[in-house]
Amino acid sequence: MSSPPEILITGAGGFLGQALSSALLAQGSNVKLLLTDTFTPSIPQNETHRVSTQAADLTSPAEIRSLLPPSRPLKAIYALHGLMSGASEQNLELGLAVNIDSYRHLLDHLRTFHTGVRVVFTSSTAVFGHLSELHDGKRAHDVVVTERTQPLPAGSYGAEKHVIETLLLDYTRRGLLDGLVVRLPTVIVRPGKPSGAASSFASGIVRETVKGEKNILPVRRETKIWVCSPEVVIANLMHALGVGKIEGKTVGTGRVVNLPGRTCTVSDILEALSGAVGEQTVNDLIEEKIDPVIERIVDSWPAVFDTSWAKTLGFRDDVTVNENVENYVRNAKAASS
């Protein structure tokens, strides 16, 4: 008896990968997952009969062939893996290997041996940058972005993401894959340890403060960012799997979606945090110390989006920043009690 097709999640050992795995498994008993990362990912909820795991270096075509033999039936792929923005800027060669080479190898294997399979690629608003040059000197944070806004990355991470967006869309145009590009807002509040993302501070100022740990705010309080709660990001990733044929749109305009989020300033996050844990706690634990590299990267990202296309496709809007922060603080306190 043949095995039912699996959903592959790359980068499955990370926060989003683990949360997405749990959410997919909760959908029903017919869901089977294949989880991979550079290490063996954890199996959520001890679902050993519905989840397979395998460590793999996706920069190696041989390891991709071992992970995905032609006989292995696949329902879909969530391509989540990557080297984050700050780390990509610090290490060009590693960023090129992880964010471009691994995807080229993976997509080429899929188009050859799993033709037509759905691929959900998590891209980033970092594909935009230098928007002031395209919009009469407006600050990037004040330009309203749609799917038709021209990507012009201001950092290596955004450039690498845009390369793979373009490649996946071309393979989709040719009928080789069924690609969908979803550009994620900055996800806050992420649990766990700080990541290599330039935007990691947006979660850190909440997460570490709630834990009673000192932390650093490396950008100005008035800095605007486009954010979304983890719960809504996961719900929208799940929805992406079922988005059907997109009528009346070309591949380029229809298969790229800027996911819904909220525009806020860092001050908005701090105010919500102060309301939950007290202003004195926030002042005592958060040190404001500008990091010019991080500030330059974050300042290049847009913070205002028209997400009409996403909502037309059925993607969910996010909660307010206050609700987001309050939910995290409440859940963190409950978990520690």
CSV table of C-alpha atoms in Angstrom, one decimal:
chain,number,residue,atom,x,y,z
A,1,MET,CA,0.0,0.0,0.0
A,2,SER,CA,1.5,3.3,-1.1
A,3,SER,CA,2.2,6.0,1.5
A,4,PRO,CA,0.0,9.2,1.5
A,5,PRO,CA,1.8,12.3,0.1
A,6,GLU,CA,3.7,14.4,2.7
A,7,ILE,CA,4.0,18.1,3.2
A,8,LEU,CA,7.7,19.0,3.4
A,9,ILE,CA,8.8,21.9,5.7
A,10,THR,CA,12.3,23.1,5.3
A,11,GLY,CA,13.8,25.1,8.2
A,12,ALA,CA,11.4,23.0,10.3
A,13,GLY,CA,13.6,23.2,13.5
A,14,GLY,CA,13.0,27.0,13.9
A,15,PHE,CA,10.1,28.7,15.7
A,16,LEU,CA,7.9,29.1,12.6
A,17,GLY,CA,8.6,25.6,11.3
A,18,GLN,CA,7.7,24.0,14.7
A,19,ALA,CA,4.5,26.2,15.1
A,20,LEU,CA,3.4,25.5,11.5
A,21,SER,CA,4.0,21.7,12.0
A,22,SER,CA,1.8,21.7,15.1
A,23,ALA,CA,-0.9,23.7,13.4
A,24,LEU,CA,-1.0,21.4,10.3
A,25,LEU,CA,-1.1,18.3,12.5
A,26,ALA,CA,-4.1,19.7,14.4
A,27,GLN,CA,-6.0,19.9,11.1
A,28,GLY,CA,-6.7,16.2,10.9
A,29,SER,CA,-5.4,12.7,11.0
A,30,ASN,CA,-4.7,12.6,7.2
A,31,VAL,CA,-1.9,15.1,7.4
A,32,LYS,CA,1.7,13.7,7.1
A,33,LEU,CA,4.8,15.8,7.4
A,34,LEU,CA,8.4,15.6,6.5
A,35,LEU,CA,10.5,18.0,8.5
A,36,THR,CA,14.1,18.9,7.7
A,37,ASP,CA,16.7,21.4,8.9
A,38,THR,CA,20.5,21.4,9.3
A,39,PHE,CA,19.8,19.3,12.4
A,40,THR,CA,17.1,16.8,13.1
A,41,PRO,CA,14.0,18.8,14.0
A,42,SER,CA,11.8,18.0,17.0
A,43,ILE,CA,8.6,16.1,16.3
A,44,PRO,CA,5.6,18.1,17.6
A,45,GLN,CA,3.2,16.5,20.0
A,46,ASN,CA,5.1,13.1,19.8
A,47,GLU,CA,3.3,12.5,16.4
A,48,THR,CA,5.9,9.9,15.4
A,49,HIS,CA,3.4,8.0,13.2
A,50,ARG,CA,2.6,11.1,11.1
A,51,VAL,CA,5.9,12.9,11.1
A,52,SER,CA,9.2,12.0,9.5
A,53,THR,CA,12.4,14.0,10.3
A,54,GLN,CA,15.7,14.1,8.6
A,55,ALA,CA,18.7,16.4,8.9
A,56,ALA,CA,19.9,17.7,5.5
A,57,ASP,CA,22.3,20.3,4.1
A,58,LEU,CA,20.2,21.7,1.3
A,59,THR,CA,23.2,23.3,-0.3
A,60,SER,CA,24.2,19.8,-1.3
A,61,PRO,CA,22.3,18.3,-4.3
A,62,ALA,CA,23.2,14.8,-3.0
A,63,GLU,CA,21.5,15.4,0.3
A,64,ILE,CA,18.4,16.7,-1.4
A,65,ARG,CA,18.3,13.5,-3.4
A,66,SER,CA,18.5,11.5,-0.2
A,67,LEU,CA,15.8,13.6,1.4
A,68,LEU,CA,13.5,13.5,-1.6
A,69,PRO,CA,13.9,10.4,-3.7
A,70,PRO,CA,11.6,10.5,-6.8
A,71,SER,CA,9.4,7.7,-5.4
A,72,ARG,CA,8.5,9.8,-2.3
A,73,PRO,CA,5.1,11.3,-2.8
A,74,LEU,CA,4.9,15.0,-2.0
A,75,LYS,CA,1.7,17.1,-1.5
A,76,ALA,CA,3.4,20.4,-1.0
A,77,ILE,CA,6.5,22.2,0.2
A,78,TYR,CA,6.8,25.0,2.7
A,79,ALA,CA,10.3,26.6,2.0
A,80,LEU,CA,11.1,28.3,5.3
A,81,HIS,CA,14.8,27.9,5.6
A,82,GLY,CA,17.3,30.7,5.3
A,83,LEU,CA,20.1,32.8,6.7
A,84,MET,CA,18.5,35.9,8.3
A,85,SER,CA,19.0,39.5,7.4
A,86,GLY,CA,21.7,40.5,9.8
A,87,ALA,CA,23.7,37.3,9.4
A,88,SER,CA,23.4,37.6,5.6
A,89,GLU,CA,24.8,41.1,5.6
A,90,GLN,CA,27.7,40.0,7.8
A,91,ASN,CA,28.6,36.9,5.8
A,92,LEU,CA,28.0,37.3,2.0
A,93,GLU,CA,29.3,33.8,1.0
A,94,LEU,CA,27.1,32.0,3.5
A,95,GLY,CA,24.1,34.0,2.6
A,96,LEU,CA,24.6,33.2,-1.1
A,97,ALA,CA,25.0,29.5,-0.3
A,98,VAL,CA,21.9,29.2,2.0
A,99,ASN,CA,19.6,31.8,0.5
A,100,ILE,CA,20.3,31.2,-3.2
A,101,ASP,CA,22.2,28.0,-3.9
A,102,SER,CA,20.2,25.7,-1.7
A,103,TYR,CA,16.9,27.0,-3.2
A,104,ARG,CA,18.2,26.6,-6.8
A,105,HIS,CA,19.2,23.0,-6.0
A,106,LEU,CA,15.9,22.3,-4.2
A,107,LEU,CA,13.6,23.8,-6.9
A,108,ASP,CA,15.5,22.1,-9.7
A,109,HIS,CA,15.1,18.8,-8.0
A,110,LEU,CA,11.4,19.4,-7.4
A,111,ARG,CA,10.7,20.5,-11.0
A,112,THR,CA,12.5,17.4,-12.3
A,113,PHE,CA,11.1,14.7,-10.0
A,114,HIS,CA,8.0,16.3,-8.4
A,115,THR,CA,6.7,18.4,-11.3
A,116,GLY,CA,3.7,20.7,-10.5
A,117,VAL,CA,4.0,20.4,-6.7
A,118,ARG,CA,2.8,23.4,-4.7
A,119,VAL,CA,5.7,25.4,-3.2
A,120,VAL,CA,5.0,28.1,-0.7
A,121,PHE,CA,8.1,30.3,-0.4
A,122,THR,CA,8.4,32.6,2.6
A,123,SER,CA,9.9,35.8,1.3
A,124,SER,CA,10.4,39.1,3.1
A,125,THR,CA,9.5,42.8,2.9
A,126,ALA,CA,13.3,43.2,2.8
A,127,VAL,CA,13.0,42.8,-1.0
A,128,PHE,CA,12.0,46.5,-0.9
A,129,GLY,CA,14.5,49.2,-0.2
A,130,HIS,CA,15.8,52.5,-1.6
A,131,LEU,CA,12.1,53.3,-2.1
A,132,SER,CA,12.9,57.0,-1.6
A,133,GLU,CA,14.7,56.9,-4.9
A,134,LEU,CA,11.6,55.7,-6.6
A,135,HIS,CA,9.1,57.9,-4.9
A,136,ASP,CA,10.3,61.5,-5.0
A,137,GLY,CA,12.4,61.3,-1.9
A,138,LYS,CA,9.8,59.9,0.5
A,139,ARG,CA,11.2,57.9,3.4
A,140,ALA,CA,10.9,54.2,2.8
A,141,HIS,CA,8.7,54.0,5.9
A,142,ASP,CA,6.1,56.3,4.4
A,143,VAL,CA,5.7,54.7,0.9
A,144,VAL,CA,2.5,52.6,0.6
A,145,VAL,CA,3.6,49.3,-0.9
A,146,THR,CA,1.6,46.9,-3.0
A,147,GLU,CA,2.5,43.8,-5.0
A,148,ARG,CA,3.2,46.1,-7.9
A,149,THR,CA,5.8,48.1,-6.1
A,150,GLN,CA,9.2,47.5,-7.7
A,151,PRO,CA,11.6,45.5,-5.4
A,152,LEU,CA,14.9,47.3,-5.0
A,153,PRO,CA,16.7,45.6,-2.1
A,154,ALA,CA,19.0,47.6,0.1
A,155,GLY,CA,20.7,44.5,1.7
A,156,SER,CA,22.0,41.1,0.7
A,157,TYR,CA,19.1,39.3,2.4
A,158,GLY,CA,16.5,41.1,0.4
A,159,ALA,CA,18.5,40.7,-2.8
A,160,GLU,CA,18.8,36.9,-2.2
A,161,LYS,CA,15.0,36.6,-1.4
A,162,HIS,CA,14.2,38.5,-4.6
A,163,VAL,CA,16.3,36.2,-6.7
A,164,ILE,CA,14.4,33.1,-5.5
A,165,GLU,CA,11.0,34.9,-5.9
A,166,THR,CA,11.9,35.5,-9.6
A,167,LEU,CA,13.1,31.9,-10.1
A,168,LEU,CA,10.1,30.3,-8.5
A,169,LEU,CA,7.7,32.5,-10.6
A,170,ASP,CA,9.5,31.6,-13.8
A,171,TYR,CA,9.3,27.8,-13.0
A,172,THR,CA,5.6,28.4,-12.2
A,173,ARG,CA,5.1,30.3,-15.5
A,174,ARG,CA,6.6,27.3,-17.3
A,175,GLY,CA,4.2,24.9,-15.5
A,176,LEU,CA,7.1,23.1,-13.7
A,177,LEU,CA,6.0,24.1,-10.2
A,178,ASP,CA,2.9,25.6,-8.5
A,179,GLY,CA,4.6,28.4,-6.7
A,180,LEU,CA,3.2,31.0,-4.3
A,181,VAL,CA,5.4,33.7,-2.8
A,182,VAL,CA,4.3,35.1,0.5
A,183,ARG,CA,6.2,38.1,1.9
A,184,LEU,CA,6.1,37.9,5.7
A,185,PRO,CA,6.0,41.0,8.0
A,186,THR,CA,8.4,41.0,11.0
A,187,VAL,CA,7.0,38.4,13.3
A,188,ILE,CA,6.6,39.5,16.9
A,189,VAL,CA,6.7,38.2,19.5
A,190,ARG,CA,9.0,35.2,18.8
A,191,PRO,CA,9.8,33.0,21.8
A,192,GLY,CA,13.2,31.5,22.3
A,193,LYS,CA,16.6,33.0,21.7
A,194,PRO,CA,17.4,36.0,19.6
A,195,SER,CA,17.8,35.2,15.8
A,196,GLY,CA,20.3,36.6,13.3
A,197,ALA,CA,17.6,38.9,11.8
A,198,ALA,CA,18.2,42.6,11.9
A,199,SER,CA,14.6,42.9,13.3
A,200,SER,CA,15.3,40.5,16.1
A,201,PHE,CA,15.2,43.4,18.6
A,202,ALA,CA,11.4,43.8,17.9
A,203,SER,CA,10.7,40.5,19.7
A,204,GLY,CA,13.7,40.8,22.1
A,205,ILE,CA,12.6,44.0,23.8
A,206,VAL,CA,9.4,42.2,24.8
A,207,ARG,CA,10.6,38.7,25.3
A,208,GLU,CA,13.7,39.5,27.4
A,209,THR,CA,11.9,42.2,29.4
A,210,VAL,CA,9.2,39.8,30.4
A,211,LYS,CA,11.9,37.4,31.5
A,212,GLY,CA,13.5,40.1,33.6
A,213,GLU,CA,16.6,40.3,31.5
A,214,LYS,CA,18.4,43.4,30.3
A,215,ASN,CA,18.4,43.9,26.5
A,216,ILE,CA,19.3,46.5,23.9
A,217,LEU,CA,17.1,48.6,21.6
A,218,PRO,CA,19.4,49.3,18.6
A,219,VAL,CA,17.1,51.7,16.7
A,220,ARG,CA,15.3,54.9,17.4
A,221,ARG,CA,11.9,54.7,19.1
A,222,GLU,CA,10.2,56.5,16.2
A,223,THR,CA,11.4,53.7,13.8
A,224,LYS,CA,8.4,52.3,11.9
A,225,ILE,CA,8.1,48.6,11.2
A,226,TRP,CA,5.5,46.2,9.6
A,227,VAL,CA,4.7,43.5,12.1
A,228,CYS,CA,2.4,40.5,12.6
A,229,SER,CA,1.6,38.2,15.4
A,230,PRO,CA,2.9,34.6,15.2
A,231,GLU,CA,-0.6,33.2,15.4
A,232,VAL,CA,-1.8,35.1,12.4
A,233,VAL,CA,1.3,34.4,10.4
A,234,ILE,CA,0.8,30.7,11.0
A,235,ALA,CA,-2.9,30.9,10.1
A,236,ASN,CA,-1.9,32.6,6.8
A,237,LEU,CA,0.8,30.1,6.0
A,238,MET,CA,-1.8,27.3,6.4
A,239,HIS,CA,-4.2,29.2,4.2
A,240,ALA,CA,-1.5,29.6,1.5
A,241,LEU,CA,-1.5,25.9,0.9
A,242,GLY,CA,-5.1,26.0,-0.3
A,243,VAL,CA,-5.1,29.1,-2.4
A,244,GLY,CA,-6.3,27.7,-5.7
A,245,LYS,CA,-5.8,28.8,-9.3
A,246,ILE,CA,-5.5,32.6,-9.4
A,247,GLU,CA,-7.8,33.9,-12.2
A,248,GLY,CA,-7.4,37.1,-14.1
A,249,LYS,CA,-3.8,37.7,-13.0
A,250,THR,CA,-0.5,37.1,-14.6
A,251,VAL,CA,2.0,34.9,-12.8
A,252,GLY,CA,4.0,37.8,-11.6
A,253,THR,CA,1.2,39.9,-10.1
A,254,GLY,CA,-1.0,37.0,-8.9
A,255,ARG,CA,1.5,34.7,-7.3
A,256,VAL,CA,3.2,37.2,-5.0
A,257,VAL,CA,1.3,38.2,-1.8
A,258,ASN,CA,2.3,40.7,0.8
A,259,LEU,CA,0.8,39.2,3.9
A,260,PRO,CA,-1.3,41.4,6.2
A,261,GLY,CA,0.3,43.0,9.2
A,262,ARG,CA,0.3,46.2,11.3
A,263,THR,CA,2.3,49.4,10.9
A,264,CYS,CA,3.7,50.5,14.3
A,265,THR,CA,6.6,52.4,15.8
A,266,VAL,CA,9.0,50.9,18.3
A,267,SER,CA,7.4,53.4,20.7
A,268,ASP,CA,4.0,51.6,20.1
A,269,ILE,CA,5.6,48.3,21.2
A,270,LEU,CA,7.2,49.8,24.3
A,271,GLU,CA,3.9,51.5,25.3
A,272,ALA,CA,2.0,48.2,25.0
A,273,LEU,CA,4.8,46.5,27.0
A,274,SER,CA,4.7,49.2,29.7
A,275,GLY,CA,1.0,48.7,30.0
A,276,ALA,CA,1.6,45.0,30.6
A,277,VAL,CA,4.7,45.0,32.9
A,278,GLY,CA,5.0,48.6,34.0
A,279,GLU,CA,7.0,51.5,32.6
A,280,GLN,CA,9.7,51.3,35.3
A,281,THR,CA,10.5,47.7,34.4
A,282,VAL,CA,10.8,48.7,30.7
A,283,ASN,CA,13.1,51.6,31.6
A,284,ASP,CA,15.2,49.5,33.9
A,285,LEU,CA,15.8,46.6,31.5
A,286,ILE,CA,15.9,48.2,28.0
A,287,GLU,CA,19.1,50.1,27.0
A,288,GLU,CA,18.7,52.3,24.0
A,289,LYS,CA,22.0,52.0,22.1
A,290,ILE,CA,21.9,52.7,18.3
A,291,ASP,CA,23.6,50.1,16.1
A,292,PRO,CA,24.2,51.9,12.7
A,293,VAL,CA,24.2,48.7,10.7
A,294,ILE,CA,20.9,47.4,12.1
A,295,GLU,CA,19.3,50.8,11.9
A,296,ARG,CA,20.4,51.2,8.2
A,297,ILE,CA,18.9,47.8,7.3
A,298,VAL,CA,15.6,48.4,9.2
A,299,ASP,CA,15.2,51.9,7.9
A,300,SER,CA,15.4,50.6,4.3
A,301,TRP,CA,12.3,48.4,4.8
A,302,PRO,CA,8.8,49.8,4.1
A,303,ALA,CA,6.3,49.9,6.9
A,304,VAL,CA,3.0,50.7,5.2
A,305,PHE,CA,1.3,48.1,3.0
A,306,ASP,CA,-1.9,47.9,1.0
A,307,THR,CA,-2.8,44.3,1.5
A,308,SER,CA,-6.0,44.3,-0.5
A,309,TRP,CA,-4.8,41.5,-2.7
A,310,ALA,CA,-4.0,39.2,0.3
A,311,LYS,CA,-7.5,39.9,1.7
A,312,THR,CA,-9.1,39.1,-1.7
A,313,LEU,CA,-7.4,35.7,-1.5
A,314,GLY,CA,-8.7,35.1,2.0
A,315,PHE,CA,-5.7,35.9,4.1
A,316,ARG,CA,-6.4,37.1,7.6
A,317,ASP,CA,-5.8,40.5,9.1
A,318,ASP,CA,-3.7,40.8,12.3
A,319,VAL,CA,-4.7,41.9,15.8
A,320,THR,CA,-3.6,45.3,17.1
A,321,VAL,CA,-0.1,45.7,18.4
A,322,ASN,CA,-1.5,46.1,22.0
A,323,GLU,CA,-3.4,42.8,21.7
A,324,ASN,CA,-0.3,41.1,20.3
A,325,VAL,CA,2.0,42.2,23.1
A,326,GLU,CA,-0.6,41.6,25.8
A,327,ASN,CA,-1.3,38.1,24.6
A,328,TYR,CA,2.4,37.3,24.6
A,329,VAL,CA,2.9,38.7,28.1
A,330,ARG,CA,-0.1,36.8,29.5
A,331,ASN,CA,0.9,33.5,27.9
A,332,ALA,CA,4.6,33.9,29.1
A,333,LYS,CA,3.5,34.6,32.6
A,334,ALA,CA,1.1,31.6,32.6
A,335,ALA,CA,3.8,29.3,31.3
A,336,SER,CA,6.3,30.4,34.0
A,337,SER,CA,3.8,30.1,36.9
